[in-house]
């Protein structure tokens, strides 16, 4: 079995799915899991990166 999990690190639904994904992998120990990180809030991620590189606050 090959699973492709597309997730957004800022998405609470993705974190909420973690325990279910762990259960699925425990039931299928030979499964291959590939993670693809996406971004529903790309503009926010870019803004935070600019602030961080400028030494500014993230708030």
PDB file of C-alpha atoms in Angstrom:
ATOM      1  CA  UNK A   1       0.000   0.000   0.000  1.00  0.00           C
ATOM      2  CA  UNK A   2       1.295   3.455  -0.909  1.00  0.00           C
ATOM      3  CA  UNK A   3      -0.228   6.463   0.828  1.00  0.00           C
ATOM      4  CA  UNK A   4       0.248  10.044  -0.238  1.00  0.00           C
ATOM      5  CA  UNK A   5      -0.697  12.446   2.555  1.00  0.00           C
ATOM      6  CA  UNK A   6      -1.013  16.073   1.543  1.00  0.00           C
ATOM      7  CA  UNK A   7      -1.075  18.322   4.585  1.00  0.00           C
ATOM      8  CA  UNK A   8      -0.799  21.938   5.624  1.00  0.00           C
ATOM      9  CA  UNK A   9       1.319  22.536   8.750  1.00  0.00           C
ATOM     10  CA  UNK A  10      -0.998  25.408   9.747  1.00  0.00           C
ATOM     11  CA  UNK A  11      -4.200  23.368   9.389  1.00  0.00           C
ATOM     12  CA  UNK A  12      -5.770  22.070  12.592  1.00  0.00           C
ATOM     13  CA  UNK A  13      -7.616  19.361  10.625  1.00  0.00           C
ATOM     14  CA  UNK A  14      -4.265  17.953   9.508  1.00  0.00           C
ATOM     15  CA  UNK A  15      -3.046  17.752  13.113  1.00  0.00           C
ATOM     16  CA  UNK A  16      -6.375  16.247  14.141  1.00  0.00           C
ATOM     17  CA  UNK A  17      -5.944  13.478  11.566  1.00  0.00           C
ATOM     18  CA  UNK A  18      -2.571  12.469  13.055  1.00  0.00           C
ATOM     19  CA  UNK A  19      -3.907   9.831  15.491  1.00  0.00           C
ATOM     20  CA  UNK A  20      -6.021   8.241  12.748  1.00  0.00           C
ATOM     21  CA  UNK A  21      -3.062   8.146  10.391  1.00  0.00           C
ATOM     22  CA  UNK A  22      -0.989   6.482  13.134  1.00  0.00           C
ATOM     23  CA  UNK A  23      -3.671   3.824  13.605  1.00  0.00           C
ATOM     24  CA  UNK A  24      -3.805   3.183   9.868  1.00  0.00           C
ATOM     25  CA  UNK A  25      -0.034   2.776   9.668  1.00  0.00           C
ATOM     26  CA  UNK A  26      -0.039   0.465  12.702  1.00  0.00           C
ATOM     27  CA  UNK A  27      -2.582  -1.770  10.948  1.00  0.00           C
ATOM     28  CA  UNK A  28      -0.510  -1.763   7.752  1.00  0.00           C
ATOM     29  CA  UNK A  29       3.136  -1.846   8.864  1.00  0.00           C
ATOM     30  CA  UNK A  30       4.422  -2.367   5.332  1.00  0.00           C
ATOM     31  CA  UNK A  31       2.661   0.697   3.976  1.00  0.00           C
ATOM     32  CA  UNK A  32       4.709   3.413   2.341  1.00  0.00           C
ATOM     33  CA  UNK A  33       3.824   6.952   3.383  1.00  0.00           C
ATOM     34  CA  UNK A  34       4.882   9.995   1.404  1.00  0.00           C
ATOM     35  CA  UNK A  35       4.183  13.417   2.899  1.00  0.00           C
ATOM     36  CA  UNK A  36       3.561  16.498   0.798  1.00  0.00           C
ATOM     37  CA  UNK A  37       3.409  19.769   2.693  1.00  0.00           C
ATOM     38  CA  UNK A  38       1.162  22.383   1.210  1.00  0.00           C
ATOM     39  CA  UNK A  39      -0.079  25.727   2.321  1.00  0.00           C
ATOM     40  CA  UNK A  40      -3.627  26.979   2.406  1.00  0.00           C
ATOM     41  CA  UNK A  41      -2.314  30.246   3.779  1.00  0.00           C
ATOM     42  CA  UNK A  42       0.702  30.846   1.587  1.00  0.00           C
ATOM     43  CA  UNK A  43       0.554  34.634   1.989  1.00  0.00           C
ATOM     44  CA  UNK A  44       0.742  34.280   5.787  1.00  0.00           C
ATOM     45  CA  UNK A  45       3.696  31.908   5.582  1.00  0.00           C
ATOM     46  CA  UNK A  46       5.513  34.315   3.273  1.00  0.00           C
ATOM     47  CA  UNK A  47       4.786  37.248   5.607  1.00  0.00           C
ATOM     48  CA  UNK A  48       6.153  35.361   8.623  1.00  0.00           C
ATOM     49  CA  UNK A  49       9.264  34.362   6.675  1.00  0.00           C
ATOM     50  CA  UNK A  50       9.914  37.992   5.704  1.00  0.00           C
ATOM     51  CA  UNK A  51       9.489  39.113   9.312  1.00  0.00           C
ATOM     52  CA  UNK A  52      11.787  36.392  10.578  1.00  0.00           C
ATOM     53  CA  UNK A  53      14.502  37.236   8.060  1.00  0.00           C
ATOM     54  CA  UNK A  54      14.202  40.939   8.991  1.00  0.00           C
ATOM     55  CA  UNK A  55      14.500  40.079  12.705  1.00  0.00           C
ATOM     56  CA  UNK A  56      10.948  41.206  13.437  1.00  0.00           C
ATOM     57  CA  UNK A  57       8.250  39.835  15.680  1.00  0.00           C
ATOM     58  CA  UNK A  58       6.020  37.002  14.467  1.00  0.00           C
ATOM     59  CA  UNK A  59       2.954  38.404  16.242  1.00  0.00           C
TER      60      UNK A  59
END
